[in-house]
Amino acid sequence: MAEPESHALTEIVRDIVQRHSGMPTRLLQILRDVQDHLTWLSPEAINEVAQELSISPNKVHSVAEFYSFLYTVPRGCYDILFSDNITDRMLGNRELLHYLCDRLGVGIGEMRTDGTVTVGVTSCTGMCDQGPAALVNGYTLTRLNKPRLNRIAELVESRTPLEQWPQEFFEVSSNIRRADILLGRHFADGAALRAVLKRGPEAILEEMIKSGLRGQGGAGFKLAAKWMSCRNAPGEVKYVVCNADEGEPGTFKDRVLMQDFADLVFEGMTLCGRVIGAHHGFVYLRGEYRYLLDSLKATLQRRRDAGLLGTGILGEPTFSFDIDIHLGAGAYVCGEESALIESLEGKHGVPRIRPPFPTTHGYLNKPTVVNNVETFATAAKIAVEGGNWFASRGTAESKGTKLLSLSGDCERPGIYEYPFGVTVRRVLEDCGARDAQGIQMAGPAGHMISAREFDRRICFEDLATGGSFMVFDQSRDILDGIRNFTHFFVHESCGFCTPCRVGTSLMRDLVIKVHTGHGTPYDLEEMRKLGRIMQVACHCGLGQTAPNPVLDSLDQFPEAYQRRLRATTFEPAFDLNAALEDARQLTGRSDAGAYLNEEDLMLGAMP
Amino acid sequence: MSEELGFTLDGRRIPFQDGQTVMAAALAAGVYIPHLCFNPDFAPHGSCRVCLVKVNGRFQASCTTPAASGLTVQSETEELRNIRRGILQMLFVEGNHVCPACEKSGACQLQAVAYYVGMLNPHFSHFYPRRPVDASHAEAVIDFNRCILCELCVRASRDVDGKNIFAVQGRGIQAHLVVNTPSGKLGATHFSIHDKAAQVCPTGAILTKHQGYNVPIGQRLYDRKPINVVGDVAQLPESKGGRRHD
Ligand SMILES: Cc1cc2nc3c(=O)[nH]c(=O)nc-3n(C[C@H](O)[C@H](O)[C@H](O)COP(=O)(O)O)c2cc1C
Ligand code: SF4
Ligand code: SF4
Ligand code: FES
């Protein structure tokens, strides 16, 4: 795209800023829109935005630099990002990535000199059941294969607008394989709102207490306690926030809820608004789910037209509530509720010091409820069907059901709804995973378990999860997965606190050292020590859980490490092959002669 | 009159006032808990994590934990010393800290805390990042190699000096300190060595020009006494080897 004249740039930016009512809290949304127009955020564009919003250019720059999907260096008109979760890798994404780069004549992460295209990688895009996946200018591409990439390369070369690309490239399936009380039963729009109007907020809170519902985002905080605390917090203005950031690799159940059950989610948010006394809600939708934005906006409008949203809901003059959708821009840490709130306020997403908690000091320091998508959907059902109905399923400490996102080595990946307490073994049987050697539960931040533990139960008493369930069969090398996860945390650390900012890189380097056959028993001990420091010393859950996959696999799959170790007890960290990388880059060589041995050549392609 | 509020720190009773953190109360009582991003003149930040303690058995940063009656806080244990040492080692390998060649050596809070927690070597492999030195300002020089991202200069310049000269940009290990000018040069700002921001850096990243080695190495603040005895260089007046300009 040609660089617009400066007055044209001013016009474009002014227009966009005005559409966002000139609100600095909309900064991230404004930058997204500006970039949609210009493909990247040039210093001039950043200055214009700063000027229009009357804030310092460096503040704008800080925000732009924080989010992966915002670019402060030029990008191609077509920006293609391959999802790089381990499940995409299992489906062969690396080969496809190289294939497309070769076809287009462009290096990974670089813009082609003619400015047409950039091809890179990004963290999991939540399409694990239909990968390998990618994003093109933010829109999801699924089920990639070579024929599809051939076609995409042609469309790029001919500069065909995205609207004219074949629709099936963008098709996202829901793959609901097992439904229980949440996905299986019909829900009449407005039923939960009628219930709260008829019975009052106190009675609804009673039902929530009876239900025992706990947050479905992973931490499992009791919903009734959270809503009550926010309801009782002093202040006239309160907010409801739906956490649809779903950044945990391997999780995609919130995507399916937003795609097929958006009404239910919005209804849960509106219900919450009535219970806590809030009139405004936000959905924080992860940038990777950009493709859902238009349909979600249409659903909101339909609900306004039907009197289920806006002022005077269901004819009750004191019942007003509306919802805005805020799009993220590629930052896993923004799933952490206080970082999410910072991001909603237009800032970069660094987790806040807690206490105080969002229920008293949330969005704009006002009392705020943050709940997961699935939690809101479930709450709406409970308001209609009653707490006892919900509590009749599940276990003593984990009532009701849980949506699992299944992917990896199984015949039927997709969404499975189970009552809490189901065994891992049962899930594996249902999804057709015949040959599993291990499961990564609850994403890289969760736990890796081996076949010895398949009789464990999925519930807060045993294996807690936000919903990610990735299967590794006997043909897989567990360390491939571990390496992928440690890389993920390096990329996603916000950089605020020392043990995470530095520790994630140190951990990744140790894993690479072992993975490439240079590790010794000493390095395994180092991993444990480092992991322990990170678990206890980091500022937020990201850093605290980042070492989990390494620590778990050291216990559960010791042989995966042992068979790669050197016999010596110590090997220096200096890596001759890595030291040659600069020379390879400079000379543009990737042939066998530029590597010390075959294994290094093979791994040269990996980050 | 109600009874005085207090909690226990390593077996010692520490009085506190409502609203104080564990760190602030301990300092006020004359008990040292190592810290880098905390400075009593500013709101707590919680980023360096060096002040980690165990509060009723749970690990927490003492600079951000509100003091409360009945808390049992552990600080000087072998376990915490090891963790703190690990965090210091991370800071040392992340940047380029060549202490023998640094003008701040001996009066550097980072170095003093490292000694305090028993750090004798960097342990981890060095990152050797490429970072610039900015000597464009007439009175001060910034060596970004020594920045530990405590954001004290950011906070001081924004909240006290009202100049908003510094900021942190970038995510994760790419995070780095920048100067808020188009050129990124300190010389293009209104920075002055009399600013609060010039007095708070716990490392040798922000140095005053034209006064190198006024006090010979060997006779500097922490050459004479450890940090737990004399306290932070930024809190002491110049006459006592500190950096506070009264
Ligand atoms: C690094 C990190 C990422 C998180 N990502 C998400 C997420 O994507 N979705 C989510 O609902 N909760 C996420 N959480 C948990 C939230 O902080 C918060 O607990 C949750 O949104 C509360 O909703 P719930 O009680 O309904 O589960 C994350 C937490 C951390 C530490
Ligand atoms: S642990 Fe620290 S660096 Fe990591 S994401 Fe959380 S606040 Fe940021
Ligand atoms: S320059 Fe000094 S005060 Fe500023 S962030 Fe870096 S270490 Fe902290
Ligand atoms: S002094 Fe408490 S985290 Fe830095």
XYZ file of C-alpha atoms in Angstrom, chain B residues 21 24 33 45 59 80 88 114 120 131 134 157 165 173 231 237 245:
17
model
C 2.927 -2.387 53.580
C 7.339 0.069 54.772
C 14.329 -6.370 53.672
C 5.817 -1.167 41.982
C 5.338 -16.205 49.055
C 14.422 -16.939 50.600
C 19.773 -11.038 41.388
C 23.848 -8.828 45.420
C 29.392 -14.492 44.229
C 22.278 -1.784 24.267
C 23.619 7.857 25.624
C 10.218 12.004 36.194
C 11.094 11.825 30.294
C 12.644 -9.910 27.263
C 20.458 1.679 53.732
C 22.475 12.714 51.673
C 20.439 16.394 47.249
